[in-house]
JSON list of C-alpha atoms and ligand atoms in Angstrom, two decimals:
[
{"chain": "A", "resi": 1, "resn": "MET", "atom": "CA", "xyz": [0.00, 0.00, 0.00]},
{"chain": "A", "resi": 2, "resn": "ALA", "atom": "CA", "xyz": [2.89, 2.36, 0.70]},
{"chain": "A", "resi": 3, "resn": "CYS", "atom": "CA", "xyz": [3.09, 4.78, -2.19]},
{"chain": "A", "resi": 4, "resn": "PHE", "atom": "CA", "xyz": [5.03, 7.94, -2.90]},
{"chain": "A", "resi": 5, "resn": "ILE", "atom": "CA", "xyz": [3.43, 10.51, -5.19]},
{"chain": "A", "resi": 6, "resn": "VAL", "atom": "CA", "xyz": [5.16, 13.75, -6.11]},
{"chain": "A", "resi": 7, "resn": "PHE", "atom": "CA", "xyz": [3.66, 16.91, -7.59]},
{"chain": "A", "resi": 8, "resn": "GLU", "atom": "CA", "xyz": [5.94, 19.11, -9.67]},
{"chain": "A", "resi": 9, "resn": "GLY", "atom": "CA", "xyz": [5.58, 22.26, -11.72]},
{"chain": "A", "resi": 10, "resn": "GLY", "atom": "CA", "xyz": [6.63, 25.86, -11.95]},
{"chain": "A", "resi": 11, "resn": "ASP", "atom": "CA", "xyz": [5.45, 28.55, -9.57]},
{"chain": "A", "resi": 12, "resn": "GLY", "atom": "CA", "xyz": [1.72, 29.12, -10.09]},
{"chain": "A", "resi": 13, "resn": "SER", "atom": "CA", "xyz": [1.13, 25.81, -11.90]},
{"chain": "A", "resi": 14, "resn": "GLY", "atom": "CA", "xyz": [-1.62, 24.72, -9.51]},
{"chain": "A", "resi": 15, "resn": "LYS", "atom": "CA", "xyz": [0.22, 21.73, -8.08]},
{"chain": "A", "resi": 16, "resn": "SER", "atom": "CA", "xyz": [-0.51, 22.59, -4.44]},
{"chain": "A", "resi": 17, "resn": "THR", "atom": "CA", "xyz": [-4.25, 22.72, -5.19]},
{"chain": "A", "resi": 18, "resn": "GLN", "atom": "CA", "xyz": [-4.04, 19.32, -6.85]},
{"chain": "A", "resi": 19, "resn": "ALA", "atom": "CA", "xyz": [-1.90, 17.83, -4.09]},
{"chain": "A", "resi": 20, "resn": "ARG", "atom": "CA", "xyz": [-4.49, 18.94, -1.51]},
{"chain": "A", "resi": 21, "resn": "SER", "atom": "CA", "xyz": [-7.34, 17.62, -3.61]},
{"chain": "A", "resi": 22, "resn": "LEU", "atom": "CA", "xyz": [-5.70, 14.18, -3.86]},
{"chain": "A", "resi": 23, "resn": "LEU", "atom": "CA", "xyz": [-5.05, 14.25, -0.12]},
{"chain": "A", "resi": 24, "resn": "ARG", "atom": "CA", "xyz": [-8.77, 14.82, 0.54]},
{"chain": "A", "resi": 25, "resn": "ARG", "atom": "CA", "xyz": [-9.85, 12.06, -1.84]},
{"chain": "A", "resi": 26, "resn": "LEU", "atom": "CA", "xyz": [-7.55, 9.55, -0.19]},
{"chain": "A", "resi": 27, "resn": "ARG", "atom": "CA", "xyz": [-8.57, 10.62, 3.32]},
{"chain": "A", "resi": 28, "resn": "ARG", "atom": "CA", "xyz": [-12.24, 10.24, 2.46]},
{"chain": "A", "resi": 29, "resn": "ARG", "atom": "CA", "xyz": [-11.50, 6.65, 1.55]},
{"chain": "A", "resi": 30, "resn": "GLY", "atom": "CA", "xyz": [-9.78, 6.03, 4.85]},
{"chain": "A", "resi": 31, "resn": "VAL", "atom": "CA", "xyz": [-6.28, 5.84, 3.38]},
{"chain": "A", "resi": 32, "resn": "LYS", "atom": "CA", "xyz": [-3.43, 6.74, 5.72]},
{"chain": "A", "resi": 33, "resn": "VAL", "atom": "CA", "xyz": [-1.96, 9.71, 3.87]},
{"chain": "A", "resi": 34, "resn": "LEU", "atom": "CA", "xyz": [0.44, 12.57, 4.51]},
{"chain": "A", "resi": 35, "resn": "ARG", "atom": "CA", "xyz": [1.24, 15.67, 2.47]},
{"chain": "A", "resi": 36, "resn": "THR", "atom": "CA", "xyz": [4.66, 17.30, 2.55]},
{"chain": "A", "resi": 37, "resn": "HIS", "atom": "CA", "xyz": [5.77, 20.56, 0.97]},
{"chain": "A", "resi": 38, "resn": "GLU", "atom": "CA", "xyz": [9.43, 21.35, 0.25]},
{"chain": "A", "resi": 39, "resn": "PRO", "atom": "CA", "xyz": [11.36, 23.09, 1.53]},
{"chain": "A", "resi": 40, "resn": "GLY", "atom": "CA", "xyz": [9.98, 22.50, 5.02]},
{"chain": "A", "resi": 41, "resn": "GLY", "atom": "CA", "xyz": [8.19, 19.78, 6.93]},
{"chain": "A", "resi": 42, "resn": "THR", "atom": "CA", "xyz": [10.63, 19.45, 9.85]},
{"chain": "A", "resi": 43, "resn": "PRO", "atom": "CA", "xyz": [11.90, 22.00, 12.39]},
{"chain": "A", "resi": 44, "resn": "LEU", "atom": "CA", "xyz": [15.22, 22.22, 10.52]},
{"chain": "A", "resi": 45, "resn": "GLY", "atom": "CA", "xyz": [13.38, 22.36, 7.19]},
{"chain": "A", "resi": 46, "resn": "GLN", "atom": "CA", "xyz": [11.22, 25.24, 8.42]},
{"chain": "A", "resi": 47, "resn": "SER", "atom": "CA", "xyz": [14.31, 27.20, 9.46]},
{"chain": "A", "resi": 48, "resn": "LEU", "atom": "CA", "xyz": [15.94, 26.52, 6.11]},
{"chain": "A", "resi": 49, "resn": "ARG", "atom": "CA", "xyz": [12.74, 27.56, 4.34]},
{"chain": "A", "resi": 50, "resn": "ARG", "atom": "CA", "xyz": [12.78, 30.90, 6.14]},
{"chain": "A", "resi": 51, "resn": "LEU", "atom": "CA", "xyz": [16.43, 31.35, 5.23]},
{"chain": "A", "resi": 52, "resn": "LEU", "atom": "CA", "xyz": [15.82, 30.47, 1.58]},
{"chain": "A", "resi": 53, "resn": "LYS", "atom": "CA", "xyz": [12.91, 32.90, 1.41]},
{"chain": "A", "resi": 54, "resn": "SER", "atom": "CA", "xyz": [14.61, 35.69, 3.35]},
{"chain": "A", "resi": 55, "resn": "GLY", "atom": "CA", "xyz": [16.04, 37.30, 0.24]},
{"chain": "A", "resi": 56, "resn": "LYS", "atom": "CA", "xyz": [19.56, 37.07, 1.73]},
{"chain": "A", "resi": 57, "resn": "ALA", "atom": "CA", "xyz": [22.26, 37.11, -0.93]},
{"chain": "A", "resi": 58, "resn": "MET", "atom": "CA", "xyz": [23.10, 33.49, -1.65]},
{"chain": "A", "resi": 59, "resn": "THR", "atom": "CA", "xyz": [25.21, 31.78, -4.26]},
{"chain": "A", "resi": 60, "resn": "PRO", "atom": "CA", "xyz": [23.43, 29.15, -6.37]},
{"chain": "A", "resi": 61, "resn": "MET", "atom": "CA", "xyz": [25.63, 26.49, -4.75]},
{"chain": "A", "resi": 62, "resn": "SER", "atom": "CA", "xyz": [24.62, 27.59, -1.24]},
{"chain": "A", "resi": 63, "resn": "GLU", "atom": "CA", "xyz": [21.00, 27.56, -2.32]},
{"chain": "A", "resi": 64, "resn": "LEU", "atom": "CA", "xyz": [21.38, 24.03, -3.69]},
{"chain": "A", "resi": 65, "resn": "MET", "atom": "CA", "xyz": [22.93, 22.76, -0.45]},
{"chain": "A", "resi": 66, "resn": "LEU", "atom": "CA", "xyz": [20.16, 24.28, 1.67]},
{"chain": "A", "resi": 67, "resn": "PHE", "atom": "CA", "xyz": [17.41, 22.66, -0.40]},
{"chain": "A", "resi": 68, "resn": "GLU", "atom": "CA", "xyz": [19.23, 19.33, -0.15]},
{"chain": "A", "resi": 69, "resn": "ALA", "atom": "CA", "xyz": [19.74, 19.70, 3.59]},
{"chain": "A", "resi": 70, "resn": "ALA", "atom": "CA", "xyz": [16.04, 20.35, 4.10]},
{"chain": "A", "resi": 71, "resn": "ARG", "atom": "CA", "xyz": [15.22, 17.32, 1.94]},
{"chain": "A", "resi": 72, "resn": "ALA", "atom": "CA", "xyz": [17.63, 14.97, 3.74]},
{"chain": "A", "resi": 73, "resn": "GLN", "atom": "CA", "xyz": [15.94, 15.80, 7.02]},
{"chain": "A", "resi": 74, "resn": "LEU", "atom": "CA", "xyz": [12.42, 15.44, 5.61]},
{"chain": "A", "resi": 75, "resn": "VAL", "atom": "CA", "xyz": [13.09, 12.09, 3.94]},
{"chain": "A", "resi": 76, "resn": "GLN", "atom": "CA", "xyz": [14.82, 10.55, 6.93]},
{"chain": "A", "resi": 77, "resn": "ASN", "atom": "CA", "xyz": [12.49, 11.84, 9.65]},
{"chain": "A", "resi": 78, "resn": "VAL", "atom": "CA", "xyz": [9.12, 12.07, 7.94]},
{"chain": "A", "resi": 79, "resn": "ILE", "atom": "CA", "xyz": [8.73, 10.50, 4.49]},
{"chain": "A", "resi": 80, "resn": "ARG", "atom": "CA", "xyz": [10.52, 7.17, 5.00]},
{"chain": "A", "resi": 81, "resn": "PRO", "atom": "CA", "xyz": [8.94, 6.40, 8.39]},
{"chain": "A", "resi": 82, "resn": "PHE", "atom": "CA", "xyz": [5.48, 7.13, 6.97]},
{"chain": "A", "resi": 83, "resn": "LEU", "atom": "CA", "xyz": [6.07, 4.90, 3.94]},
{"chain": "A", "resi": 84, "resn": "GLN", "atom": "CA", "xyz": [7.45, 2.18, 6.19]},
{"chain": "A", "resi": 85, "resn": "GLN", "atom": "CA", "xyz": [4.17, 2.22, 8.10]},
{"chain": "A", "resi": 86, "resn": "GLY", "atom": "CA", "xyz": [2.38, 1.58, 4.82]},
{"chain": "A", "resi": 87, "resn": "GLY", "atom": "CA", "xyz": [1.12, 5.12, 4.27]},
{"chain": "A", "resi": 88, "resn": "VAL", "atom": "CA", "xyz": [0.76, 7.17, 1.10]},
{"chain": "A", "resi": 89, "resn": "VAL", "atom": "CA", "xyz": [2.96, 10.27, 0.93]},
{"chain": "A", "resi": 90, "resn": "ILE", "atom": "CA", "xyz": [2.00, 13.14, -1.35]},
{"chain": "A", "resi": 91, "resn": "ALA", "atom": "CA", "xyz": [4.97, 15.44, -1.80]},
{"chain": "A", "resi": 92, "resn": "ASP", "atom": "CA", "xyz": [4.52, 18.96, -3.09]},
{"chain": "A", "resi": 93, "resn": "ARG", "atom": "CA", "xyz": [7.95, 19.17, -4.78]},
{"chain": "A", "resi": 94, "resn": "PHE", "atom": "CA", "xyz": [10.86, 16.74, -4.50]},
{"chain": "A", "resi": 95, "resn": "THR", "atom": "CA", "xyz": [14.18, 16.05, -6.25]},
{"chain": "A", "resi": 96, "resn": "SER", "atom": "CA", "xyz": [12.95, 17.13, -9.69]},
{"chain": "A", "resi": 97, "resn": "SER", "atom": "CA", "xyz": [12.41, 20.66, -8.34]},
{"chain": "A", "resi": 98, "resn": "THR", "atom": "CA", "xyz": [16.13, 20.88, -7.61]},
{"chain": "A", "resi": 99, "resn": "MET", "atom": "CA", "xyz": [17.01, 19.55, -11.04]},
{"chain": "A", "resi": 100, "resn": "ALA", "atom": "CA", "xyz": [14.63, 22.00, -12.71]},
{"chain": "A", "resi": 101, "resn": "TYR", "atom": "CA", "xyz": [15.37, 25.11, -10.59]},
{"chain": "A", "resi": 102, "resn": "GLN", "atom": "CA", "xyz": [19.02, 24.74, -9.58]},
{"chain": "A", "resi": 103, "resn": "GLY", "atom": "CA", "xyz": [20.08, 22.59, -12.56]},
{"chain": "A", "resi": 104, "resn": "TYR", "atom": "CA", "xyz": [18.23, 24.00, -15.57]},
{"chain": "A", "resi": 105, "resn": "GLY", "atom": "CA", "xyz": [17.29, 27.33, -13.95]},
{"chain": "A", "resi": 106, "resn": "ARG", "atom": "CA", "xyz": [20.54, 28.29, -12.19]},
{"chain": "A", "resi": 107, "resn": "GLY", "atom": "CA", "xyz": [22.78, 26.29, -14.49]},
{"chain": "A", "resi": 108, "resn": "LEU", "atom": "CA", "xyz": [24.48, 24.18, -11.81]},
{"chain": "A", "resi": 109, "resn": "ASP", "atom": "CA", "xyz": [26.05, 20.87, -12.79]},
{"chain": "A", "resi": 110, "resn": "ARG", "atom": "CA", "xyz": [23.26, 18.36, -13.29]},
{"chain": "A", "resi": 111, "resn": "GLU", "atom": "CA", "xyz": [25.36, 15.31, -12.48]},
{"chain": "A", "resi": 112, "resn": "LEU", "atom": "CA", "xyz": [26.26, 16.88, -9.16]},
{"chain": "A", "resi": 113, "resn": "ILE", "atom": "CA", "xyz": [22.57, 17.53, -8.49]},
{"chain": "A", "resi": 114, "resn": "GLU", "atom": "CA", "xyz": [21.71, 13.96, -9.38]},
{"chain": "A", "resi": 115, "resn": "ARG", "atom": "CA", "xyz": [24.33, 12.76, -6.91]},
{"chain": "A", "resi": 116, "resn": "LEU", "atom": "CA", "xyz": [23.17, 15.11, -4.14]},
{"chain": "A", "resi": 117, "resn": "ASN", "atom": "CA", "xyz": [19.55, 14.15, -4.75]},
{"chain": "A", "resi": 118, "resn": "ARG", "atom": "CA", "xyz": [20.49, 10.50, -4.39]},
{"chain": "A", "resi": 119, "resn": "GLU", "atom": "CA", "xyz": [22.48, 11.10, -1.21]},
{"chain": "A", "resi": 120, "resn": "ALA", "atom": "CA", "xyz": [19.86, 13.33, 0.40]},
{"chain": "A", "resi": 121, "resn": "THR", "atom": "CA", "xyz": [17.06, 10.83, -0.26]},
{"chain": "A", "resi": 122, "resn": "GLY", "atom": "CA", "xyz": [19.01, 7.61, 0.20]},
{"chain": "A", "resi": 123, "resn": "GLY", "atom": "CA", "xyz": [17.84, 6.73, -3.31]},
{"chain": "A", "resi": 124, "resn": "LEU", "atom": "CA", "xyz": [14.11, 7.11, -2.58]},
{"chain": "A", "resi": 125, "resn": "GLU", "atom": "CA", "xyz": [12.21, 7.65, -5.82]},
{"chain": "A", "resi": 126, "resn": "PRO", "atom": "CA", "xyz": [8.56, 8.52, -6.47]},
{"chain": "A", "resi": 127, "resn": "ASP", "atom": "CA", "xyz": [6.12, 5.87, -7.66]},
{"chain": "A", "resi": 128, "resn": "LEU", "atom": "CA", "xyz": [4.51, 8.64, -9.69]},
{"chain": "A", "resi": 129, "resn": "THR", "atom": "CA", "xyz": [5.39, 12.24, -10.51]},
{"chain": "A", "resi": 130, "resn": "VAL", "atom": "CA", "xyz": [2.53, 14.49, -11.60]},
{"chain": "A", "resi": 131, "resn": "PHE", "atom": "CA", "xyz": [3.72, 17.45, -13.66]},
{"chain": "A", "resi": 132, "resn": "LEU", "atom": "CA", "xyz": [1.30, 20.31, -14.12]},
{"chain": "A", "resi": 133, "resn": "ASP", "atom": "CA", "xyz": [2.48, 21.80, -17.34]},
{"chain": "A", "resi": 134, "resn": "LEU", "atom": "CA", "xyz": [1.63, 25.46, -17.76]},
{"chain": "A", "resi": 135, "resn": "HIS", "atom": "CA", "xyz": [2.92, 28.18, -20.08]},
{"chain": "A", "resi": 136, "resn": "VAL", "atom": "CA", "xyz": [5.40, 30.32, -18.20]},
{"chain": "A", "resi": 137, "resn": "GLU", "atom": "CA", "xyz": [3.53, 33.56, -18.92]},
{"chain": "A", "resi": 138, "resn": "THR", "atom": "CA", "xyz": [0.22, 32.12, -17.71]},
{"chain": "A", "resi": 139, "resn": "ALA", "atom": "CA", "xyz": [1.83, 30.78, -14.55]},
{"chain": "A", "resi": 140, "resn": "LEU", "atom": "CA", "xyz": [3.54, 34.07, -13.72]},
{"chain": "A", "resi": 141, "resn": "ALA", "atom": "CA", "xyz": [0.35, 36.02, -14.33]},
{"chain": "A", "resi": 142, "resn": "ARG", "atom": "CA", "xyz": [-1.46, 33.71, -11.90]},
{"chain": "A", "resi": 143, "resn": "LYS", "atom": "CA", "xyz": [1.19, 34.29, -9.26]},
{"chain": "A", "resi": 144, "resn": "SER", "atom": "CA", "xyz": [1.42, 38.05, -9.59]},
{"chain": "A", "resi": 145, "resn": "GLY", "atom": "CA", "xyz": [0.10, 39.90, -6.58]},
{"chain": "A", "resi": 146, "resn": "GLY", "atom": "CA", "xyz": [0.24, 38.67, -3.04]},
{"chain": "A", "resi": 147, "resn": "SER", "atom": "CA", "xyz": [2.92, 36.03, -3.44]},
{"chain": "A", "resi": 148, "resn": "GLU", "atom": "CA", "xyz": [5.87, 35.83, -1.09]},
{"chain": "A", "resi": 149, "resn": "ASP", "atom": "CA", "xyz": [7.88, 33.68, -3.42]},
{"chain": "A", "resi": 150, "resn": "ASN", "atom": "CA", "xyz": [11.53, 34.54, -3.77]},
{"chain": "A", "resi": 151, "resn": "PHE", "atom": "CA", "xyz": [11.69, 33.31, -7.38]},
{"chain": "A", "resi": 152, "resn": "ASP", "atom": "CA", "xyz": [8.90, 35.57, -8.63]},
{"chain": "A", "resi": 153, "resn": "ASP", "atom": "CA", "xyz": [11.25, 38.42, -9.42]},
{"chain": "A", "resi": 154, "resn": "ALA", "atom": "CA", "xyz": [13.53, 36.20, -11.46]},
{"chain": "A", "resi": 155, "resn": "PRO", "atom": "CA", "xyz": [13.63, 37.01, -15.18]},
{"chain": "A", "resi": 156, "resn": "VAL", "atom": "CA", "xyz": [11.10, 35.20, -17.32]},
{"chain": "A", "resi": 157, "resn": "ASP", "atom": "CA", "xyz": [13.99, 33.34, -18.98]},
{"chain": "A", "resi": 158, "resn": "PHE", "atom": "CA", "xyz": [14.77, 31.67, -15.67]},
{"chain": "A", "resi": 159, "resn": "HIS", "atom": "CA", "xyz": [11.23, 30.32, -15.53]},
{"chain": "A", "resi": 160, "resn": "ARG", "atom": "CA", "xyz": [11.45, 29.22, -19.16]},
{"chain": "A", "resi": 161, "resn": "ARG", "atom": "CA", "xyz": [14.59, 27.20, -18.40]},
{"chain": "A", "resi": 162, "resn": "ILE", "atom": "CA", "xyz": [12.80, 25.57, -15.46]},
{"chain": "A", "resi": 163, "resn": "HIS", "atom": "CA", "xyz": [9.92, 24.66, -17.73]},
{"chain": "A", "resi": 164, "resn": "ARG", "atom": "CA", "xyz": [12.34, 23.18, -20.26]},
{"chain": "A", "resi": 165, "resn": "GLY", "atom": "CA", "xyz": [13.93, 21.20, -17.44]},
{"chain": "A", "resi": 166, "resn": "TYR", "atom": "CA", "xyz": [10.65, 19.71, -16.29]},
{"chain": "A", "resi": 167, "resn": "SER", "atom": "CA", "xyz": [9.70, 18.83, -19.86]},
{"chain": "A", "resi": 168, "resn": "ALA", "atom": "CA", "xyz": [13.04, 17.05, -20.36]},
{"chain": "A", "resi": 169, "resn": "LEU", "atom": "CA", "xyz": [12.71, 15.12, -17.09]},
{"chain": "A", "resi": 170, "resn": "ALA", "atom": "CA", "xyz": [9.18, 14.02, -17.96]},
{"chain": "A", "resi": 171, "resn": "ALA", "atom": "CA", "xyz": [10.19, 12.99, -21.48]},
{"chain": "A", "resi": 172, "resn": "ALA", "atom": "CA", "xyz": [13.05, 10.88, -20.11]},
{"chain": "A", "resi": 173, "resn": "ASP", "atom": "CA", "xyz": [10.71, 8.82, -17.90]},
{"chain": "A", "resi": 174, "resn": "PRO", "atom": "CA", "xyz": [7.28, 8.67, -19.55]},
{"chain": "A", "resi": 175, "resn": "GLY", "atom": "CA", "xyz": [6.18, 5.69, -17.45]},
{"chain": "A", "resi": 176, "resn": "GLY", "atom": "CA", "xyz": [6.89, 7.44, -14.17]},
{"chain": "A", "resi": 177, "resn": "TRP", "atom": "CA", "xyz": [5.45, 10.86, -15.01]},
{"chain": "A", "resi": 178, "resn": "LEU", "atom": "CA", "xyz": [1.90, 11.98, -15.60]},
{"chain": "A", "resi": 179, "resn": "VAL", "atom": "CA", "xyz": [1.99, 15.22, -17.58]},
{"chain": "A", "resi": 180, "resn": "LEU", "atom": "CA", "xyz": [-1.19, 17.29, -17.52]},
{"chain": "A", "resi": 181, "resn": "ASP", "atom": "CA", "xyz": [-2.09, 20.57, -19.15]},
{"chain": "A", "resi": 182, "resn": "GLY", "atom": "CA", "xyz": [-2.27, 23.00, -16.24]},
{"chain": "A", "resi": 183, "resn": "GLN", "atom": "CA", "xyz": [-4.74, 25.21, -18.13]},
{"chain": "A", "resi": 184, "resn": "ARG", "atom": "CA", "xyz": [-7.50, 22.63, -17.82]},
{"chain": "A", "resi": 185, "resn": "PRO", "atom": "CA", "xyz": [-10.15, 23.11, -15.13]},
{"chain": "A", "resi": 186, "resn": "PRO", "atom": "CA", "xyz": [-8.95, 21.94, -11.68]},
{"chain": "A", "resi": 187, "resn": "GLU", "atom": "CA", "xyz": [-11.82, 19.42, -11.30]},
{"chain": "A", "resi": 188, "resn": "GLU", "atom": "CA", "xyz": [-10.85, 17.71, -14.56]},
{"chain": "A", "resi": 189, "resn": "LEU", "atom": "CA", "xyz": [-7.20, 17.56, -13.57]},
{"chain": "A", "resi": 190, "resn": "SER", "atom": "CA", "xyz": [-8.11, 16.16, -10.21]},
{"chain": "A", "resi": 191, "resn": "ARG", "atom": "CA", "xyz": [-10.22, 13.42, -11.86]},
{"chain": "A", "resi": 192, "resn": "ASP", "atom": "CA", "xyz": [-7.35, 12.41, -14.19]},
{"chain": "A", "resi": 193, "resn": "ILE", "atom": "CA", "xyz": [-4.87, 12.33, -11.32]},
{"chain": "A", "resi": 194, "resn": "TRP", "atom": "CA", "xyz": [-7.23, 10.21, -9.26]},
{"chain": "A", "resi": 195, "resn": "ALA", "atom": "CA", "xyz": [-7.71, 7.76, -12.14]},
{"chain": "A", "resi": 196, "resn": "ARG", "atom": "CA", "xyz": [-3.95, 7.30, -12.43]},
{"chain": "A", "resi": 197, "resn": "VAL", "atom": "CA", "xyz": [-3.36, 7.05, -8.68]},
{"chain": "A", "resi": 198, "resn": "GLN", "atom": "CA", "xyz": [-5.99, 4.31, -8.40]},
{"chain": "A", "resi": 199, "resn": "THR", "atom": "CA", "xyz": [-3.96, 2.19, -10.79]},
{"chain": "A", "resi": 200, "resn": "ILE", "atom": "CA", "xyz": [-0.95, 2.26, -8.47]},
{"chain": "A", "resi": 201, "resn": "ILE", "atom": "CA", "xyz": [-2.33, 2.08, -4.93]},
{"chain": "B", "resi": 301, "resn": "TYD", "atom": "P1", "xyz": [6.98, 27.82, -2.15]},
{"chain": "B", "resi": 301, "resn": "TYD", "atom": "O1", "xyz": [6.42, 29.03, -1.52]},
{"chain": "B", "resi": 301, "resn": "TYD", "atom": "O2", "xyz": [6.93, 26.55, -1.40]},
{"chain": "B", "resi": 301, "resn": "TYD", "atom": "O3", "xyz": [6.32, 27.70, -3.58]},
{"chain": "B", "resi": 301, "resn": "TYD", "atom": "P2", "xyz": [5.58, 26.54, -4.34]},
{"chain": "B", "resi": 301, "resn": "TYD", "atom": "O4", "xyz": [4.19, 26.52, -3.79]},
{"chain": "B", "resi": 301, "resn": "TYD", "atom": "O5", "xyz": [5.67, 26.95, -5.79]},
{"chain": "B", "resi": 301, "resn": "TYD", "atom": "O6", "xyz": [6.32, 25.26, -4.06]},
{"chain": "B", "resi": 301, "resn": "TYD", "atom": "O7", "xyz": [8.47, 28.16, -2.55]},
{"chain": "B", "resi": 301, "resn": "TYD", "atom": "C1", "xyz": [9.39, 27.23, -2.87]},
{"chain": "B", "resi": 301, "resn": "TYD", "atom": "C2", "xyz": [10.28, 27.80, -3.96]},
{"chain": "B", "resi": 301, "resn": "TYD", "atom": "O8", "xyz": [11.52, 27.12, -3.93]},
{"chain": "B", "resi": 301, "resn": "TYD", "atom": "C3", "xyz": [9.69, 27.61, -5.35]},
{"chain": "B", "resi": 301, "resn": "TYD", "atom": "O9", "xyz": [9.89, 28.79, -6.10]},
{"chain": "B", "resi": 301, "resn": "TYD", "atom": "C4", "xyz": [10.54, 26.52, -5.95]},
{"chain": "B", "resi": 301, "resn": "TYD", "atom": "C5", "xyz": [11.85, 26.64, -5.21]},
{"chain": "B", "resi": 301, "resn": "TYD", "atom": "N1", "xyz": [12.60, 25.37, -5.08]},
{"chain": "B", "resi": 301, "resn": "TYD", "atom": "C6", "xyz": [13.85, 25.26, -5.65]},
{"chain": "B", "resi": 301, "resn": "TYD", "atom": "O10", "xyz": [14.36, 26.20, -6.26]},
{"chain": "B", "resi": 301, "resn": "TYD", "atom": "N2", "xyz": [14.55, 24.09, -5.48]},
{"chain": "B", "resi": 301, "resn": "TYD", "atom": "C7", "xyz": [14.05, 23.04, -4.79]},
{"chain": "B", "resi": 301, "resn": "TYD", "atom": "O11", "xyz": [14.72, 22.00, -4.66]},
{"chain": "B", "resi": 301, "resn": "TYD", "atom": "C8", "xyz": [12.75, 23.18, -4.18]},
{"chain": "B", "resi": 301, "resn": "TYD", "atom": "C9", "xyz": [12.18, 22.05, -3.37]},
{"chain": "B", "resi": 301, "resn": "TYD", "atom": "C10", "xyz": [12.06, 24.36, -4.36]}
]
């Protein structure tokens, strides 16, 4: 029964809405389920989240290490124990975020990121990654106003590179990724996600 489902996408893609919707569906059916959101989810992760969002000057390499540190803590203390008890974990962002944002977006060495991802997670991989694919301009327009996100001010090119990264990751593992058009109505997306999740749990 243990199952690890990850939601990925650019800022404003709607993945958090879909992650919560899946959480509710599973709960209603009495499934033991937990939602995580990176960075965060542990006391150390929360401190690192605040640091990452503080706007403090940070080199891309420092940023990478902080995301990985938060993830190492979350996997070891929260995600693995929950899976070991047979639960379903829904993760709002995981290793592919680092590949897309720090690898494709910031231009850091992707092999290094792959290695760090592996070390931080002890090799844990999702059973399914849901990618909500949305045009960069549409996503940024959705996010404008009221967001606290530290990547919102980044040039649109940065977000385009992230989008290219996600598309490449999804194309490299078609069996493990469910790619959905993020422009579609949320209820439809939620139905498609549910249909796919039912085939694996
Ligand atoms: P958050 O407010 O959690 O946004 P979202 O709801 O889009 O996840 O902010 C997290 C930000 O950190 C988001 O812009 C993506 C970025 N990020 C990375 O750059 N690398 C990573 O490894 C992770 C997990 C997130």
